Amino acid sequence: MSELLGDMSPAEFARRMKVERSTVSRWISLDRAMTYENAVMAARILGCHAEDMYEWIESTDKR
């Protein structure tokens, strides 16, 4: 996600998202996933798609 911020600082992004800076840090480090609602808001702020906020991991579990 950090590459999507471009020139915007994580602190500015947190301010615009109305979340704590630590929340943004957790999103960037992949310690916490964004809710869909936050992904939509982030996409509007960053000018991209909500799907861009998520890392897609292919599961090898064939259950």
Coordinates of N, CA and C in Angstrom, one line a residue:
M1 N 0.8 -1.2 0.0 CA 0.0 0.0 0.0 C 0.8 1.3 0.0
S2 N 2.0 1.2 0.6 CA 2.8 2.4 0.7 C 3.1 3.0 -0.7
E3 N 3.3 2.2 -1.7 CA 3.5 2.8 -3.1 C 2.3 3.5 -3.6
L4 N 1.1 3.3 -3.1 CA -0.1 4.0 -3.5 C -0.1 5.4 -2.9
L5 N 0.6 5.6 -1.8 CA 0.6 6.9 -1.2 C 1.3 8.0 -2.0
G6 N 2.2 7.6 -2.9 CA 2.9 8.6 -3.7 C 3.7 9.5 -2.8
D7 N 3.4 10.8 -3.0 CA 4.1 11.9 -2.2 C 3.4 12.2 -0.9
M8 N 2.2 11.6 -0.7 CA 1.5 11.8 0.6 C 2.1 11.1 1.7
S9 N 2.3 11.7 2.8 CA 2.9 11.1 4.0 C 1.9 10.2 4.7
P10 N 2.3 9.2 5.4 CA 1.4 8.3 6.1 C 0.6 9.1 7.1
A11 N 1.2 10.2 7.7 CA 0.5 11.0 8.7 C -0.7 11.8 8.0
E12 N -0.4 12.3 6.8 CA -1.4 13.0 6.1 C -2.6 12.1 5.7
F13 N -2.2 10.9 5.2 CA -3.2 9.9 4.8 C -4.0 9.6 6.0
A14 N -3.4 9.4 7.2 CA -4.2 9.0 8.4 C -5.2 10.2 8.7
R15 N -4.7 11.4 8.6 CA -5.6 12.6 8.9 C -6.8 12.6 8.0
R16 N -6.5 12.3 6.7 CA -7.6 12.3 5.7 C -8.6 11.2 5.9
M17 N -8.0 10.0 6.4 CA -8.9 8.9 6.6 C -9.6 8.9 8.0
K18 N -9.1 9.9 8.8 CA -9.7 10.1 10.1 C -9.4 8.8 11.0
V19 N -8.2 8.3 10.9 CA -7.7 7.2 11.7 C -6.4 7.6 12.4
E20 N -6.0 6.8 13.3 CA -4.7 7.0 14.0 C -3.6 6.7 13.0
R21 N -2.5 7.3 13.2 CA -1.3 7.1 12.4 C -0.8 5.6 12.6
S22 N -1.0 5.1 13.8 CA -0.6 3.7 14.0 C -1.5 2.7 13.2
T23 N -2.7 3.1 12.9 CA -3.6 2.2 12.1 C -3.0 2.1 10.7
V24 N -2.6 3.3 10.1 CA -2.0 3.3 8.8 C -0.7 2.5 8.8
S25 N 0.1 2.6 9.8 CA 1.3 1.8 9.9 C 1.0 0.3 9.9
R26 N 0.0 -0.1 10.5 CA -0.4 -1.5 10.5 C -0.9 -1.9 9.1
W27 N -1.6 -1.1 8.5 CA -2.1 -1.4 7.1 C -0.8 -1.5 6.2
I28 N 0.1 -0.6 6.3 CA 1.3 -0.6 5.4 C 2.1 -1.9 5.7
S29 N 2.3 -2.2 6.9 CA 3.1 -3.4 7.3 C 2.3 -4.7 7.1
L30 N 1.1 -4.6 6.7 CA 0.2 -5.8 6.6 C -0.1 -6.5 7.9
D31 N 0.0 -5.8 9.0 CA -0.3 -6.4 10.3 C -1.9 -6.4 10.5
R32 N -2.5 -5.5 9.7 CA -4.0 -5.4 9.8 C -4.6 -5.2 8.4
A33 N -5.6 -5.9 8.1 CA -6.3 -5.6 6.8 C -7.3 -4.5 7.0
M34 N -7.5 -3.7 5.9 CA -8.5 -2.7 5.9 C -9.9 -3.3 5.8
T35 N -10.8 -2.6 6.4 CA -12.2 -3.0 6.2 C -12.5 -2.5 4.7
Y36 N -13.6 -3.1 4.2 CA -14.0 -2.7 2.8 C -14.3 -1.2 2.8
E37 N -15.0 -0.7 3.8 CA -15.4 0.7 3.9 C -14.1 1.6 3.9
N38 N -13.1 1.2 4.7 CA -11.9 2.0 4.7 C -11.2 1.9 3.3
A39 N -11.2 0.7 2.7 CA -10.6 0.6 1.4 C -11.2 1.5 0.4
V40 N -12.6 1.6 0.4 CA -13.3 2.5 -0.5 C -12.9 3.9 -0.3
M41 N -12.8 4.3 1.0 CA -12.5 5.7 1.3 C -11.0 6.0 0.9
A42 N -10.1 5.0 1.2 CA -8.7 5.2 0.8 C -8.6 5.3 -0.7
A43 N -9.4 4.5 -1.5 CA -9.3 4.6 -2.9 C -9.8 6.0 -3.4
R44 N -10.8 6.5 -2.8 CA -11.2 7.9 -3.2 C -10.2 8.9 -3.0
I45 N -9.5 8.8 -1.8 CA -8.4 9.7 -1.5 C -7.2 9.6 -2.4
L46 N -6.9 8.4 -2.7 CA -5.7 8.1 -3.5 C -5.9 8.0 -5.0
G47 N -7.2 8.1 -5.4 CA -7.5 8.0 -6.9 C -7.2 6.7 -7.5
C48 N -7.6 5.6 -6.8 CA -7.4 4.2 -7.3 C -8.6 3.4 -7.0
H49 N -8.6 2.1 -7.1 CA -9.7 1.2 -6.9 C -9.5 0.6 -5.5
A50 N -10.7 0.3 -4.8 CA -10.6 -0.3 -3.5 C -9.8 -1.6 -3.5
E51 N -9.9 -2.4 -4.6 CA -9.2 -3.6 -4.8 C -7.7 -3.4 -4.7
D52 N -7.2 -2.2 -5.0 CA -5.8 -1.9 -5.0 C -5.3 -1.9 -3.5
M53 N -6.1 -1.8 -2.6 CA -5.7 -1.7 -1.2 C -5.4 -3.1 -0.6
Y54 N -5.7 -4.1 -1.3 CA -5.5 -5.5 -0.8 C -4.4 -6.2 -1.5
E55 N -3.7 -7.1 -0.8 CA -2.8 -8.0 -1.4 C -3.5 -9.3 -1.6
W56 N -3.5 -9.8 -2.9 CA -4.2 -11.0 -3.2 C -3.2 -12.2 -3.0
I57 N -3.5 -13.1 -2.2 CA -2.7 -14.2 -1.9 C -3.4 -15.5 -2.4
E58 N -2.8 -16.2 -3.3 CA -3.4 -17.4 -3.8 C -3.2 -18.5 -2.8
S59 N -4.3 -19.2 -2.4 CA -4.2 -20.2 -1.4 C -3.8 -21.5 -2.1
T60 N -3.0 -22.3 -1.5 CA -2.6 -23.6 -2.0 C -3.5 -24.7 -1.3
D61 N -4.3 -24.3 -0.4 CA -5.2 -25.3 0.3 C -6.3 -25.7 -0.6
K62 N -6.4 -27.0 -0.9 CA -7.3 -27.5 -1.9 C -8.5 -28.1 -1.2
R63 N -8.8 -27.8 0.0 CA -10.0 -28.4 0.7 C -11.3 -28.1 0.0

